[in-house]
Amino acid sequence: MRAVDIVSNLYKAYADRDIEGALAHCAEDVVFRWIADPRQSRHAGTAHGKQEFLARLLALDDDFEYRRFVPVEIVDGGDKVAAQVEIHMTRRATGEEFVMRTANFWTVRDGQILEMVEYYDTALAASVF
C-alpha cells in the first residue's frame, strides 16, 4: 500500500472516530510531534510510541467533540505525505464551537507510519484549550 493511501485510511478511520483503528499502520515506536508552546496547550509536545500517541488522541477526544474531520488536501511525496486538515470541533467543557486547520507531515516506510508532525493555529488553540 502506498504511503498516501495509508495516511488517507488513517484520516478516514479518525473521522469515523475509530481512534485505535486509525493507528493500525503506525510503527510501535512512532513519533508524533505537536509543534506548539506547551504553555498554550497541554496537548503540545512529542508522543513517543504508539501507546503514548493513542493516549494523546484519547485525551483530545475527552476534551473535544469532533463534529467533522476533513482532509482538505493530501500531497503524495512517496514516503513523505503532507496534508491540510480542517477540524470542526466543540470544546466539551464550554460548548464553544470552532474550526481548527492543521498542517500534517507524515513519514511512512515499509507500510508503517514512523512519524507525524502537526502544526496548528496556536493563537486559536490558546483561546480554547
XYZ file of N, CA and C in Angstrom:
387
model
N 0.851 -1.188 0.000
C 0.000 0.000 0.000
C 0.893 1.247 0.000
N 0.522 2.219 -0.806
C 1.278 3.470 -0.884
C 1.108 4.285 0.401
N 2.114 5.093 0.711
C 2.082 5.924 1.912
C 0.856 6.832 1.929
N 0.528 7.435 0.784
C -0.616 8.342 0.728
C -1.916 7.594 1.046
N -2.015 6.333 0.652
C -3.211 5.540 0.965
C -3.282 5.217 2.457
N -2.135 4.930 3.054
C -2.091 4.649 4.492
C -2.553 5.865 5.280
N -2.062 7.040 4.916
C -2.453 8.278 5.604
C -3.928 8.572 5.346
N -4.394 8.411 4.123
C -5.815 8.635 3.812
C -6.706 7.712 4.629
N -6.311 6.445 4.761
C -7.088 5.490 5.565
C -7.087 5.884 7.036
N -5.962 6.389 7.529
C -5.904 6.852 8.913
C -6.904 7.983 9.117
N -6.918 8.951 8.207
C -7.854 10.065 8.330
C -9.304 9.590 8.280
N -9.608 8.642 7.426
C -10.983 8.138 7.346
C -11.389 7.468 8.655
N -10.522 6.625 9.202
C -10.824 5.968 10.472
C -10.977 7.007 11.583
N -10.102 8.001 11.601
C -10.174 9.026 12.634
C -11.454 9.847 12.505
N -11.849 10.170 11.281
C -13.097 10.902 11.048
C -14.297 10.099 11.522
N -14.215 8.774 11.421
C -15.288 7.885 11.893
C -15.197 7.636 13.392
N -14.248 8.285 14.055
C -13.980 8.192 15.499
C -13.479 6.797 15.900
N -12.888 6.074 14.974
C -12.218 4.806 15.257
C -10.757 5.142 15.540
N -10.506 5.662 16.724
C -9.187 6.188 17.056
C -8.139 5.077 17.074
N -8.451 3.967 17.691
C -7.486 2.861 17.724
C -7.247 2.303 16.323
N -8.296 2.179 15.530
C -8.151 1.704 14.158
C -7.333 2.646 13.305
N -7.401 3.932 13.617
C -6.625 4.915 12.862
C -5.124 4.658 12.989
N -4.723 4.067 14.090
C -3.301 3.843 14.340
C -2.819 2.473 13.881
N -3.645 1.754 13.148
C -3.315 0.384 12.743
C -1.993 0.277 11.991
N -1.649 1.292 11.209
C -0.414 1.231 10.417
C 0.717 2.056 11.029
N 0.593 2.378 12.307
C 1.677 3.086 12.979
C 2.677 2.075 13.520
N 3.962 2.383 13.380
C 5.010 1.572 13.986
C 4.875 1.664 15.508
N 5.313 0.645 16.195
C 5.243 0.668 17.668
C 6.017 1.845 18.247
N 7.090 2.270 17.571
C 7.904 3.378 18.062
C 7.634 4.686 17.302
N 6.412 4.825 16.769
C 6.030 6.038 16.041
C 6.290 7.274 16.914
N 6.636 8.370 16.262
C 6.842 9.637 16.955
C 5.815 10.625 16.407
N 5.081 11.267 17.319
C 4.039 12.216 16.948
C 4.353 13.544 17.612
N 4.603 14.571 16.829
C 5.011 15.878 17.354
C 3.934 16.935 17.072
N 3.418 17.533 18.151
C 2.536 18.692 18.018
C 3.406 19.904 18.257
N 3.608 20.705 17.227
C 4.510 21.845 17.319
C 3.740 23.043 17.865
N 3.971 23.306 19.140
C 3.336 24.448 19.805
C 3.977 24.615 21.170
N 3.760 25.742 21.752
C 4.254 26.009 23.095
C 3.388 25.242 24.092
N 3.969 24.370 24.905
C 3.170 23.592 25.861
C 2.436 24.454 26.886
N 2.850 25.712 27.029
C 2.119 26.611 27.936
C 0.773 27.007 27.346
N 0.638 26.863 25.999
C -0.613 27.220 25.336
C -1.557 26.032 25.219
N -1.017 24.820 25.202
C -1.856 23.636 25.072
C -1.198 22.462 25.776
N -1.929 21.810 26.636
C -1.373 20.649 27.332
C -1.146 19.484 26.378
N -1.679 19.564 25.182
C -1.516 18.505 24.192
C -0.278 18.704 23.325
N 0.380 19.852 23.432
C 1.577 20.125 22.635
C 2.721 19.227 23.095
N 3.706 19.072 22.225
C 4.882 18.281 22.570
C 4.952 17.015 21.742
N 5.738 16.075 22.215
C 6.018 14.865 21.464
C 5.502 13.636 22.193
N 4.824 12.786 21.452
C 4.396 11.469 21.957
C 5.344 10.445 21.339
N 5.948 9.628 22.178
C 6.875 8.596 21.730
C 6.198 7.242 21.855
N 6.020 6.568 20.739
C 5.422 5.236 20.745
C 3.923 5.271 20.517
N 3.447 4.139 20.038
C 2.037 4.007 19.662
C 1.091 4.216 20.844
N 1.430 3.694 22.007
C 0.538 3.824 23.163
C 0.450 5.266 23.655
N 1.568 5.980 23.632
C 1.546 7.383 24.040
C 0.777 8.229 23.029
N 0.933 7.906 21.753
C 0.191 8.579 20.678
C -1.304 8.355 20.895
N -1.699 7.116 21.141
C -3.107 6.785 21.392
C -3.625 7.537 22.613
N -2.850 7.562 23.682
C -3.277 8.262 24.903
C -3.499 9.743 24.624
N -2.638 10.346 23.821
C -2.778 11.759 23.493
C -4.055 11.992 22.691
N -4.333 11.134 21.710
C -5.548 11.275 20.902
C -6.808 11.068 21.741
N -6.776 10.103 22.648
C -7.936 9.861 23.518
C -8.169 11.041 24.457
N -7.091 11.665 24.932
C -7.232 12.849 25.782
C -7.880 13.993 25.005
N -7.487 14.154 23.745
C -8.122 15.173 22.907
C -9.610 14.869 22.732
N -9.931 13.601 22.533
C -11.324 13.194 22.358
C -12.139 13.441 23.627
N -11.509 13.349 24.776
C -12.196 13.661 26.034
C -12.516 15.150 26.122
N -11.623 15.983 25.597
C -11.782 17.436 25.696
C -12.668 18.030 24.611
N -12.713 17.366 23.445
C -13.396 17.949 22.297
C -14.295 16.945 21.603
N -15.434 17.444 21.141
C -16.287 16.656 20.248
C -15.859 17.017 18.833
N -15.518 16.007 18.066
C -15.116 16.212 16.679
C -16.366 16.080 15.812
N -16.902 17.242 15.360
C -18.114 17.222 14.554
C -17.819 16.835 13.103
N -16.711 17.305 12.571
C -16.273 16.944 11.208
C -14.755 16.964 11.184
N -14.198 16.039 10.450
C -12.740 15.938 10.293
C -12.491 15.766 8.809
N -11.988 16.819 8.150
C -11.928 16.847 6.689
C -10.499 17.075 6.198
N -9.885 16.065 5.588
C -8.617 16.315 4.900
C -8.906 17.152 3.648
N -8.504 18.408 3.664
C -8.786 19.335 2.572
C -7.900 19.028 1.374
N -6.641 18.698 1.654
C -5.697 18.394 0.584
C -4.650 17.435 1.128
N -4.327 16.416 0.348
C -3.274 15.466 0.701
C -2.281 15.443 -0.461
N -1.006 15.640 -0.141
C 0.044 15.703 -1.148
C 0.908 14.442 -1.025
N 1.006 13.720 -2.130
C 1.757 12.468 -2.178
C 3.209 12.755 -2.537
N 4.102 12.521 -1.593
C 5.525 12.704 -1.834
C 6.289 11.404 -1.669
N 5.652 10.294 -2.053
C 6.305 8.993 -1.875
C 6.226 8.576 -0.414
N 7.372 8.431 0.255
C 7.388 8.086 1.683
C 7.034 9.261 2.579
N 6.927 10.441 1.987
C 6.540 11.652 2.718
C 5.174 12.088 2.209
N 4.272 12.366 3.136
C 2.916 12.800 2.793
C 2.624 14.069 3.588
N 2.054 15.053 2.931
C 1.647 16.287 3.594
C 0.141 16.439 3.448
N -0.488 17.007 4.465
C -1.940 17.176 4.409
C -2.355 18.444 5.143
N -3.377 19.076 4.584
C -4.058 20.170 5.259
C -5.402 19.601 5.716
N -5.697 19.767 6.991
C -6.904 19.175 7.564
C -7.730 20.266 8.239
N -9.029 20.197 8.044
C -9.966 21.118 8.688
C -10.766 20.316 9.706
N -10.724 20.769 10.962
C -11.386 20.039 12.040
C -12.453 20.935 12.660
N -13.688 20.488 12.600
C -14.810 21.210 13.218
C -15.012 20.589 14.591
N -14.808 21.400 15.625
C -14.774 20.879 16.983
C -15.695 21.659 17.919
N -16.032 21.019 19.021
C -16.734 21.675 20.120
C -15.975 21.360 21.404
N -15.614 22.386 22.140
C -14.968 22.185 23.446
C -16.036 21.669 24.385
N -15.846 20.466 24.908
C -16.866 19.831 25.749
C -17.167 20.640 27.009
N -16.165 21.252 27.604
C -16.354 21.973 28.864
C -17.195 23.235 28.713
N -17.147 23.868 27.526
C -17.820 25.155 27.353
C -18.901 25.155 26.280
N -18.881 24.155 25.410
C -19.814 24.129 24.293
C -19.400 25.033 23.148
N -18.230 25.673 23.252
C -17.752 26.568 22.201
C -17.389 25.767 20.956
N -17.923 26.206 19.806
C -17.624 25.570 18.531
C -16.590 26.396 17.789
N -15.691 25.716 17.085
C -14.683 26.403 16.297
C -14.150 25.457 15.226
N -13.402 26.023 14.295
C -12.767 25.246 13.227
C -11.260 25.434 13.355
N -10.561 24.320 13.435
C -9.101 24.330 13.537
C -8.539 23.782 12.232
N -7.619 24.505 11.628
C -6.908 24.000 10.439
C -5.522 23.572 10.892
N -5.106 22.415 10.409
C -3.789 21.903 10.748
C -3.022 21.557 9.479
N -1.713 21.544 9.608
C -0.823 21.060 8.557
C -0.100 19.846 9.133
N -0.203 18.709 8.462
C 0.381 17.456 8.937
C 1.431 16.974 7.949
N 2.532 16.483 8.481
C 3.620 15.952 7.668
C 3.964 14.554 8.180
N 3.819 13.564 7.310
C 3.948 12.154 7.655
C 5.187 11.543 7.010
N 5.812 10.622 7.721
C 6.878 9.790 7.165
C 6.423 8.344 7.284
N 6.399 7.638 6.153
C 5.936 6.245 6.097
C 7.008 5.422 5.381
N 7.342 4.273 5.959
C 8.275 3.343 5.307
C 7.799 1.926 5.519
N 7.889 1.151 4.458
C 7.536 -0.274 4.523
C 6.148 -0.492 5.127
N 5.200 0.388 4.769
C 3.823 0.226 5.214
C 3.553 0.658 6.639
N 4.522 1.283 7.297
C 4.366 1.715 8.686
C 4.590 3.221 8.803
N 3.721 3.884 9.569
C 3.905 5.303 9.858
C 4.983 5.415 10.927
N 6.043 6.166 10.617
C 7.155 6.339 11.552
C 7.061 7.644 12.321
N 6.518 8.672 11.639
C 6.466 9.985 12.285
C 5.356 10.823 11.690
N 4.781 11.671 12.541
C 3.824 12.685 12.111
C 4.147 13.962 12.861
N 4.224 15.049 12.126
C 4.451 16.360 12.712
C 3.240 17.212 12.365
N 2.650 17.860 13.386
C 1.454 18.670 13.153
C 1.692 20.099 13.606
N 1.300 21.029 12.735
C 1.309 22.454 13.046
C -0.137 22.928 13.053
N -0.472 23.820 13.975
C -1.828 24.348 14.023
C -1.804 25.782 14.521
N -2.932 26.422 14.471
C -3.085 27.817 14.861
C -2.953 27.910 16.384
N -1.758 28.310 16.842
C -1.504 28.330 18.284
C -2.328 29.383 19.011
N -2.624 30.495 18.354
C -3.448 31.527 18.996
C -4.863 30.999 19.227
N -5.423 30.304 18.229
C -6.746 29.714 18.400
C -6.708 28.646 19.479
N -5.694 27.812 19.463
C -5.578 26.754 20.476
C -5.505 27.353 21.866
N -4.732 28.414 22.038
C -4.604 29.054 23.355
C -5.928 29.619 23.837
N -6.779 30.048 22.903
C -8.047 30.636 23.306
C -9.107 29.601 23.671
N -8.928 28.342 23.240
C -9.968 27.340 23.514
C -9.494 26.194 24.405
N -8.213 26.050 24.603
C -7.705 24.944 25.443
C -7.695 25.317 26.894
